[in-house]
Coordinates of C-alpha atoms in Angstrom, one line a residue:
X1 CA -0.4 -39.0 3.8
X2 CA 3.2 -39.5 2.8
X3 CA 6.1 -38.8 5.1
X4 CA 7.0 -35.7 3.1
X5 CA 3.5 -34.4 3.5
X6 CA 3.6 -35.0 7.2
X7 CA 6.8 -33.0 7.4
X8 CA 5.2 -30.2 5.4
X9 CA 2.3 -30.0 7.9
X10 CA 4.8 -30.0 10.8
X11 CA 6.8 -27.2 9.2
X12 CA 3.6 -25.2 8.4
X13 CA 2.5 -25.6 12.1
X14 CA 5.8 -24.3 13.3
X15 CA 5.6 -21.3 10.9
X16 CA 2.1 -20.4 12.0
X17 CA 3.1 -20.7 15.7
X18 CA 6.1 -18.4 15.1
X19 CA 3.7 -15.9 13.5
X20 CA 1.7 -16.0 16.7
X21 CA -1.5 -17.4 15.3
X22 CA -3.9 -18.7 18.0
X23 CA -3.9 -22.5 18.6
X24 CA -7.4 -22.8 17.2
X25 CA -6.4 -21.1 13.9
X26 CA -3.2 -23.1 13.7
X27 CA -5.3 -26.3 14.0
X28 CA -7.8 -25.2 11.4
X29 CA -5.2 -24.1 8.9
X30 CA -3.2 -27.3 9.2
X31 CA -6.4 -29.5 8.9
X32 CA -7.4 -27.9 5.7
X33 CA -3.8 -28.0 4.4
X34 CA -3.7 -31.7 5.2
X35 CA -6.9 -32.3 3.3
X36 CA -5.6 -30.4 0.3
X37 CA -2.4 -32.5 0.3
X38 CA -4.4 -35.7 0.4
X39 CA -6.4 -34.5 -2.6
X40 CA -3.2 -33.8 -4.5
X41 CA -1.9 -37.2 -3.7
X42 CA -5.1 -38.8 -5.1
X43 CA -4.8 -36.7 -8.2
X44 CA -1.1 -37.5 -8.6
X45 CA -0.3 -33.7 -8.6
X46 CA 2.9 -32.3 -7.0
X47 CA 2.3 -29.4 -4.6
X48 CA 5.2 -27.6 -6.3
X49 CA 3.3 -27.6 -9.6
X50 CA -0.1 -26.5 -8.4
X51 CA -1.7 -23.5 -10.2
X52 CA -4.2 -20.9 -9.1
X53 CA -6.9 -22.5 -11.3
X54 CA -6.5 -25.9 -9.6
X55 CA -6.8 -24.3 -6.1
X56 CA -10.0 -22.5 -7.1
X57 CA -11.4 -25.7 -8.5
X58 CA -10.6 -27.5 -5.3
X59 CA -12.3 -24.8 -3.2
X60 CA -15.4 -25.0 -5.4
X61 CA -15.5 -28.7 -4.9
X62 CA -15.1 -28.2 -1.1
X63 CA -18.2 -26.0 -1.1
X64 CA -20.2 -28.6 -3.0
X65 CA -19.0 -31.3 -0.6
X66 CA -20.1 -29.2 2.4
X67 CA -23.5 -28.7 0.9
X68 CA -23.8 -32.4 0.1
X69 CA -22.9 -33.5 3.6
X70 CA -24.9 -30.9 5.6
X71 CA -27.8 -30.1 3.2
X72 CA -27.0 -26.4 3.1
X73 CA -24.5 -24.0 1.7
X74 CA -21.7 -22.8 4.0
X75 CA -21.8 -19.2 5.3
X76 CA -20.5 -16.4 3.1
X77 CA -17.1 -16.3 4.9
X78 CA -16.6 -20.0 5.4
X79 CA -14.2 -20.4 2.5
X80 CA -11.8 -17.9 4.0
X81 CA -10.4 -20.5 6.5
X82 CA -9.6 -23.3 4.1
X83 CA -8.4 -20.7 1.6
X84 CA -6.1 -19.1 4.1
X85 CA -4.7 -22.5 5.3
X86 CA -4.0 -23.7 1.7
X87 CA -2.4 -20.4 0.7
X88 CA -0.2 -20.5 3.8
X89 CA 0.9 -24.0 2.8
X90 CA 1.6 -22.9 -0.8
X91 CA 3.6 -19.9 0.4
X92 CA 5.7 -22.2 2.5
X93 CA 6.3 -24.6 -0.5
X94 CA 6.6 -22.2 -3.4
X95 CA 8.0 -19.1 -1.6
X96 CA 5.3 -16.9 -3.1
X97 CA 1.5 -17.1 -3.5
X98 CA -0.2 -16.2 -5.7
X99 CA 2.7 -17.1 -8.0
X100 CA 4.2 -14.6 -10.3
X101 CA 2.5 -14.7 -13.7
X102 CA 4.3 -16.7 -16.4
X103 CA 4.4 -15.7 -20.1
X104 CA 2.3 -18.1 -22.1
X105 CA 2.7 -16.3 -25.5
X106 CA 4.8 -13.7 -27.2
X107 CA 2.3 -10.9 -26.1
X108 CA 2.7 -11.9 -22.5
X109 CA 6.5 -11.9 -22.8
X110 CA 6.5 -8.4 -24.4
X111 CA 4.1 -7.0 -21.7
X112 CA 6.2 -8.4 -18.8
X113 CA 9.4 -7.1 -20.4
X114 CA 8.1 -3.6 -21.0
X115 CA 6.5 -3.4 -17.5
X116 CA 9.7 -4.4 -15.8
X117 CA 11.8 -1.9 -17.7
X118 CA 9.2 0.8 -17.2
X119 CA 9.2 0.2 -13.5
X120 CA 13.0 0.6 -13.4
X121 CA 12.7 3.8 -15.4
X122 CA 10.1 5.3 -13.1
X123 CA 12.3 4.6 -10.1
X124 CA 15.7 5.4 -11.4
X125 CA 15.1 8.1 -14.0
X126 CA 11.9 9.8 -12.7
X127 CA 12.6 9.3 -9.0
X128 CA 9.0 8.5 -8.2
X129 CA 7.9 7.3 -4.7
X130 CA 6.7 3.7 -4.5
X131 CA 3.0 4.6 -4.3
X132 CA 3.3 6.6 -7.5
X133 CA 5.2 3.9 -9.3
X134 CA 2.5 1.4 -8.4
X135 CA -0.2 3.6 -9.8
X136 CA 1.7 4.3 -13.1
X137 CA 2.7 0.6 -13.4
X138 CA -0.9 -0.6 -12.9
X139 CA -2.1 1.7 -15.7
X140 CA 0.7 0.5 -18.0
X141 CA 0.0 -3.1 -17.4
X142 CA -3.7 -2.6 -17.9
X143 CA -3.2 -0.7 -21.2
X144 CA -0.6 -3.1 -22.6
X145 CA -2.8 -6.1 -21.8
X146 CA -5.7 -4.4 -23.5
X147 CA -3.8 -3.4 -26.6
X148 CA -1.8 -6.6 -27.1
X149 CA -4.9 -8.7 -26.7
X150 CA -6.7 -6.8 -29.4
X151 CA -3.9 -6.3 -31.9
X152 CA -1.1 -8.7 -31.0
X153 CA 2.6 -8.0 -30.7
X154 CA 2.8 -6.4 -34.2
X155 CA -0.1 -4.0 -33.4
X156 CA 1.8 -2.2 -30.6
X157 CA 4.1 -0.5 -33.1
X158 CA 1.2 0.9 -35.1
X159 CA -0.7 2.3 -32.1
X160 CA -3.1 4.9 -33.4
X161 CA -5.1 7.8 -32.0
X162 CA -8.3 5.7 -32.4
X163 CA -6.8 3.0 -30.1
X164 CA -6.1 5.6 -27.4
X165 CA -9.6 7.1 -27.7
X166 CA -11.2 3.7 -27.4
X167 CA -9.1 2.9 -24.3
X168 CA -10.0 6.3 -22.7
X169 CA -13.7 5.7 -23.4
X170 CA -13.4 2.3 -21.8
X171 CA -11.7 3.7 -18.6
X172 CA -14.2 6.7 -18.4
X173 CA -17.2 4.4 -17.8
X174 CA -16.8 4.2 -14.0
X175 CA -14.4 7.1 -13.2
X176 CA -14.9 10.7 -12.1
X177 CA -13.4 13.6 -14.0
X178 CA -10.6 13.8 -11.5
X179 CA -9.8 10.1 -11.7
X180 CA -9.9 10.2 -15.5
X181 CA -7.5 13.1 -15.6
X182 CA -5.1 10.9 -13.5
X183 CA -5.5 8.1 -16.0
X184 CA -4.6 10.5 -18.9
X185 CA -1.4 11.6 -17.1
X186 CA -0.3 8.1 -16.5
X187 CA -1.0 7.0 -20.0
X188 CA 0.9 10.0 -21.4
X189 CA 3.9 9.0 -19.4
X190 CA 3.7 5.4 -20.7
X191 CA 3.3 6.5 -24.3
X192 CA 6.3 8.9 -24.1
X193 CA 8.4 6.0 -22.7
X194 CA 7.2 3.6 -25.4
X195 CA 8.2 6.0 -28.1
X196 CA 11.5 6.8 -26.5
X197 CA 12.4 3.1 -26.3
X198 CA 11.2 2.3 -29.8
X199 CA 8.1 0.2 -29.0
X200 CA 5.8 2.6 -30.9
X201 CA 6.5 4.5 -34.1
X202 CA 4.9 7.8 -33.1
X203 CA 4.6 9.7 -29.9
X204 CA 0.8 9.8 -29.3
X205 CA 1.0 11.4 -25.8
X206 CA 0.0 14.9 -27.0
X207 CA -3.2 13.5 -28.4
X208 CA -4.6 12.3 -25.1
X209 CA -7.4 14.7 -24.0
X210 CA -8.1 14.8 -20.3
X211 CA -11.0 16.4 -18.6
X212 CA -10.5 20.1 -17.7
X213 CA -10.3 20.6 -14.0
X214 CA -10.5 24.1 -12.5
X215 CA -8.2 25.2 -9.7
X216 CA -9.9 24.8 -6.3
X217 CA -13.2 23.8 -8.0
X218 CA -14.1 21.4 -5.2
X219 CA -14.1 21.9 -1.5
X220 CA -13.2 18.6 0.3
X221 CA -14.7 17.4 3.6
X222 CA -13.4 19.0 6.7
X223 CA -13.9 18.2 10.4
X224 CA -14.7 20.9 13.0
X225 CA -12.7 21.0 16.2
X226 CA -15.7 19.8 18.2
X227 CA -16.1 16.8 15.8
X228 CA -12.4 15.9 16.2
X229 CA -12.8 16.1 20.0
X230 CA -15.9 13.8 19.8
X231 CA -14.0 11.2 17.7
X232 CA -11.0 11.2 20.1
X233 CA -13.3 10.9 23.1
X234 CA -15.2 8.0 21.7
X235 CA -12.0 6.2 20.7
X236 CA -10.4 6.8 24.2
X237 CA -13.2 4.8 25.9
X238 CA -12.2 1.7 23.9
X239 CA -9.6 -0.1 25.9
X240 CA -9.2 -3.1 23.6
X241 CA -5.9 -3.4 21.7
X242 CA -7.6 -2.1 18.5
X243 CA -9.1 0.8 20.5
X244 CA -5.7 1.8 22.0
X245 CA -4.1 1.6 18.5
X246 CA -6.9 3.6 16.8
X247 CA -6.9 6.3 19.5
X248 CA -3.1 6.8 19.1
X249 CA -3.5 7.0 15.3
X250 CA -6.3 9.5 15.6
X251 CA -4.3 11.7 18.0
X252 CA -1.4 11.8 15.5
X253 CA -3.8 12.6 12.7
X254 CA -5.5 15.4 14.7
X255 CA -2.2 16.9 16.0
X256 CA 0.1 16.7 13.0
X257 CA -2.1 16.1 10.0
X258 CA 0.2 13.4 8.6
X259 CA -0.5 11.3 5.6
X260 CA -1.8 7.8 6.1
X261 CA 1.4 6.3 4.7
X262 CA 3.6 8.4 7.0
X263 CA 1.7 7.0 10.0
X264 CA 1.8 3.4 8.8
X265 CA 5.5 3.7 8.3
X266 CA 6.3 5.1 11.7
X267 CA 8.8 2.9 13.4
X268 CA 9.8 2.3 17.1
X269 CA 13.1 4.2 16.6
X270 CA 11.3 7.2 15.1
X271 CA 10.1 8.3 18.6
X272 CA 12.8 9.8 20.8
X273 CA 11.3 9.7 24.3
X274 CA 14.3 11.4 25.9
X275 CA 14.2 14.6 23.7
X276 CA 10.4 14.3 23.1
X277 CA 10.6 14.3 19.3
X278 CA 9.1 12.3 16.5
X279 CA 10.7 11.7 13.2
X280 CA 8.4 11.6 10.2
X281 CA 9.4 10.2 6.8
X282 CA 7.4 12.2 4.2
X283 CA 6.4 9.7 1.6
X284 CA 6.0 12.2 -1.3
X285 CA 8.8 14.7 -0.6
X286 CA 11.3 11.8 0.1
X287 CA 12.5 13.7 3.2
X288 CA 12.4 13.6 6.9
X289 CA 11.2 16.1 9.5
X290 CA 11.4 16.2 13.3
X291 CA 8.3 17.3 15.2
X292 CA 7.9 17.9 18.9
X293 CA 6.2 14.9 20.6
X294 CA 3.0 16.5 22.0
X295 CA 1.7 15.2 25.4
X296 CA -1.6 13.7 24.1
X297 CA 0.2 11.9 21.3
X298 CA 2.9 10.6 23.5
X299 CA 0.5 9.3 26.1
X300 CA -1.7 7.6 23.5
X301 CA 1.2 6.0 21.8
X302 CA 2.7 4.9 25.1
X303 CA -0.6 3.3 26.2
X304 CA -0.8 1.4 22.9
X305 CA 2.9 0.2 23.2
X306 CA 2.3 -1.0 26.8
X307 CA -1.1 -2.6 26.6
X308 CA -2.2 -2.9 23.0
X309 CA 0.6 -3.7 20.7
X310 CA 1.3 -7.4 20.1
X311 CA 4.7 -8.9 21.0
X312 CA 6.5 -9.1 17.7
X313 CA 9.8 -8.3 16.0
X314 CA 8.1 -5.9 13.6
X315 CA 9.6 -2.4 13.9
X316 CA 6.5 -0.5 12.7
X317 CA 4.6 1.0 15.6
X318 CA 1.1 0.4 14.4
X319 CA 0.3 -3.3 13.6
X320 CA -2.7 -5.5 12.7
X321 CA -4.5 -6.9 15.7
X322 CA -4.6 -10.4 14.2
X323 CA -1.8 -12.6 13.1
X324 CA 0.3 -12.3 11.1
X325 CA 1.3 -9.2 13.0
X326 CA 2.6 -6.7 10.3
X327 CA 2.0 -3.0 9.6
X328 CA -1.4 -1.8 8.6
X329 CA -2.1 -1.8 4.9
X330 CA -4.4 1.3 5.0
X331 CA -6.2 3.6 7.5
X332 CA -9.3 4.5 5.5
X333 CA -11.7 1.8 7.0
X334 CA -10.2 2.5 10.5
X335 CA -11.0 6.2 10.3
X336 CA -14.4 5.7 8.7
X337 CA -15.4 3.2 11.5
X338 CA -14.3 5.6 14.3
X339 CA -16.2 8.5 12.7
X340 CA -19.3 6.3 12.5
X341 CA -19.0 5.3 16.1
X342 CA -18.8 9.0 17.1
X343 CA -21.9 9.7 15.1
X344 CA -20.1 12.0 12.6
X345 CA -21.0 11.9 8.9
X346 CA -18.9 14.2 6.8
X347 CA -20.6 15.4 3.6
X348 CA -17.8 13.9 1.3
X349 CA -14.9 11.5 1.8
X350 CA -14.4 10.3 5.4
X351 CA -10.8 9.0 5.3
X352 CA -7.7 10.1 7.2
X353 CA -7.1 13.0 4.8
X354 CA -9.9 15.0 6.3
X355 CA -7.9 15.3 9.5
X356 CA -5.0 16.7 7.4
X357 CA -7.3 19.3 5.9
X358 CA -8.7 20.2 9.3
X359 CA -5.2 20.7 10.8
X360 CA -4.2 23.0 7.9
X361 CA -7.3 25.2 8.2
X362 CA -6.9 25.4 12.0
X363 CA -3.4 26.7 11.5
X364 CA -4.5 29.1 8.8
X365 CA -7.1 30.6 11.2
X366 CA -4.4 31.2 13.8
X367 CA -2.3 33.2 11.3
X368 CA 0.4 30.5 10.9
X369 CA 2.5 31.4 7.8
X370 CA 1.9 29.3 4.8
X371 CA 5.5 28.1 4.7
X372 CA 5.3 26.8 8.2
X373 CA 2.1 24.9 7.4
X374 CA 3.8 23.4 4.4
X375 CA 6.8 22.3 6.4
X376 CA 4.5 20.5 8.9
X377 CA 2.5 18.8 6.2
X378 CA 5.6 17.8 4.3
X379 CA 5.1 19.9 1.2
X380 CA 8.0 20.7 -1.1
X381 CA 6.6 24.2 -2.0
X382 CA 3.9 26.6 -0.9
X383 CA 2.1 25.8 -4.2
X384 CA 1.2 22.4 -2.7
X385 CA -0.1 24.1 0.5
X386 CA -2.2 26.7 -1.3
X387 CA -5.2 24.5 -2.1
X388 CA -5.9 24.2 1.7
X389 CA -6.8 27.9 1.7
X390 CA -10.1 27.1 -0.1
X391 CA -11.2 25.3 3.1
X392 CA -11.2 28.4 5.2
X393 CA -14.4 29.7 3.6
X394 CA -15.7 31.6 6.7
X395 CA -12.4 33.4 7.1
X396 CA -12.4 34.4 3.4
X397 CA -16.0 35.6 3.7
X398 CA -15.1 37.9 6.6
X399 CA -12.5 39.8 4.6
X400 CA -14.4 39.9 1.3
X401 CA -14.8 43.3 -0.3
X402 CA -18.3 44.7 -0.9
X403 CA -19.5 44.7 -4.5
X404 CA -20.1 48.3 -5.7
X405 CA -23.7 49.0 -6.3
X406 CA -25.0 46.2 -4.1
X407 CA -26.3 48.7 -1.5
X408 CA -28.4 50.3 -4.2
X409 CA -30.0 46.9 -5.2
X410 CA -30.7 46.2 -1.6

């Protein structure tokens, strides 16, 4: 190994230690990174010029070498350690991994240009939140790649209704009606933008036909109060760092009904212990609200901060339990796991949103005004809160009017 390679490994080790990886993980990552650098030296390849395809080929060869030496294939998760070590090295050297895609032809250049300009338009002109921008942008990139690969750069200008129908048929193969309706809305937005900017000759957005969804046609999953209590009780018994974190998150979900993103983005400074208040940044409404810090929530969060949260400079409250310590990417698997441990199986989805629905219904049943419920949930208008009414089916049944003539039929 050359001197520069030794310096790279030393720097990688220092970075991993600063990110609080365990000594065993640091040793494993550095060992696999060292082996990868030796391979590049033998192949006369600069680490700054490495591509994703070359890394994948090296990992396939490593699996074959493992099998040759030990007479068996490695475990299904064995590749994660060498892969993580090599990726950490490449992030150190190149600043980003996987690398940003590079245009290899005119179609790629056009797709990247349109996507970047469309992203700016969604943010500055439409004022969309980041999650919405990501969803619209994914659909745009997917559609542009599909169309440009079929028809080339010249084919985009002559986009036809038949092209749109073929794309929608392709997307419909594995999607529900609700998801397909979202695809149609995102595609309409893209086509309007393409026509406005002169990339297509005719505005084809009115010709996109989406599935018809009826208002309140489906009733989502909802947890009963006894089920929520069971989940909280089960999580409270887990005194591990993950258990303390999960219990605090579940208390917030059950008490305030916040969105998953709003919980993930909670920061240390958002809790005012002196005034017993918590600041919530509503991701969709692009606004903040201040809620009273209820005792069960405060106690659960404080227990996590004292005994569960890793020592780190990150400002988000809830972090991963393994290095690198950063904010959680999602809460769905966390909530699903805790529901399973409590022996609760909702009939439909089992993510964090069912706590939000349960909180809304509970307030409805105690005669809380719809406007107050909407303020707590971070809705801009009562129209956004109205769908939660469909969950209070027992309450609606109690006030239902008798159908004239039914007593005769009885």
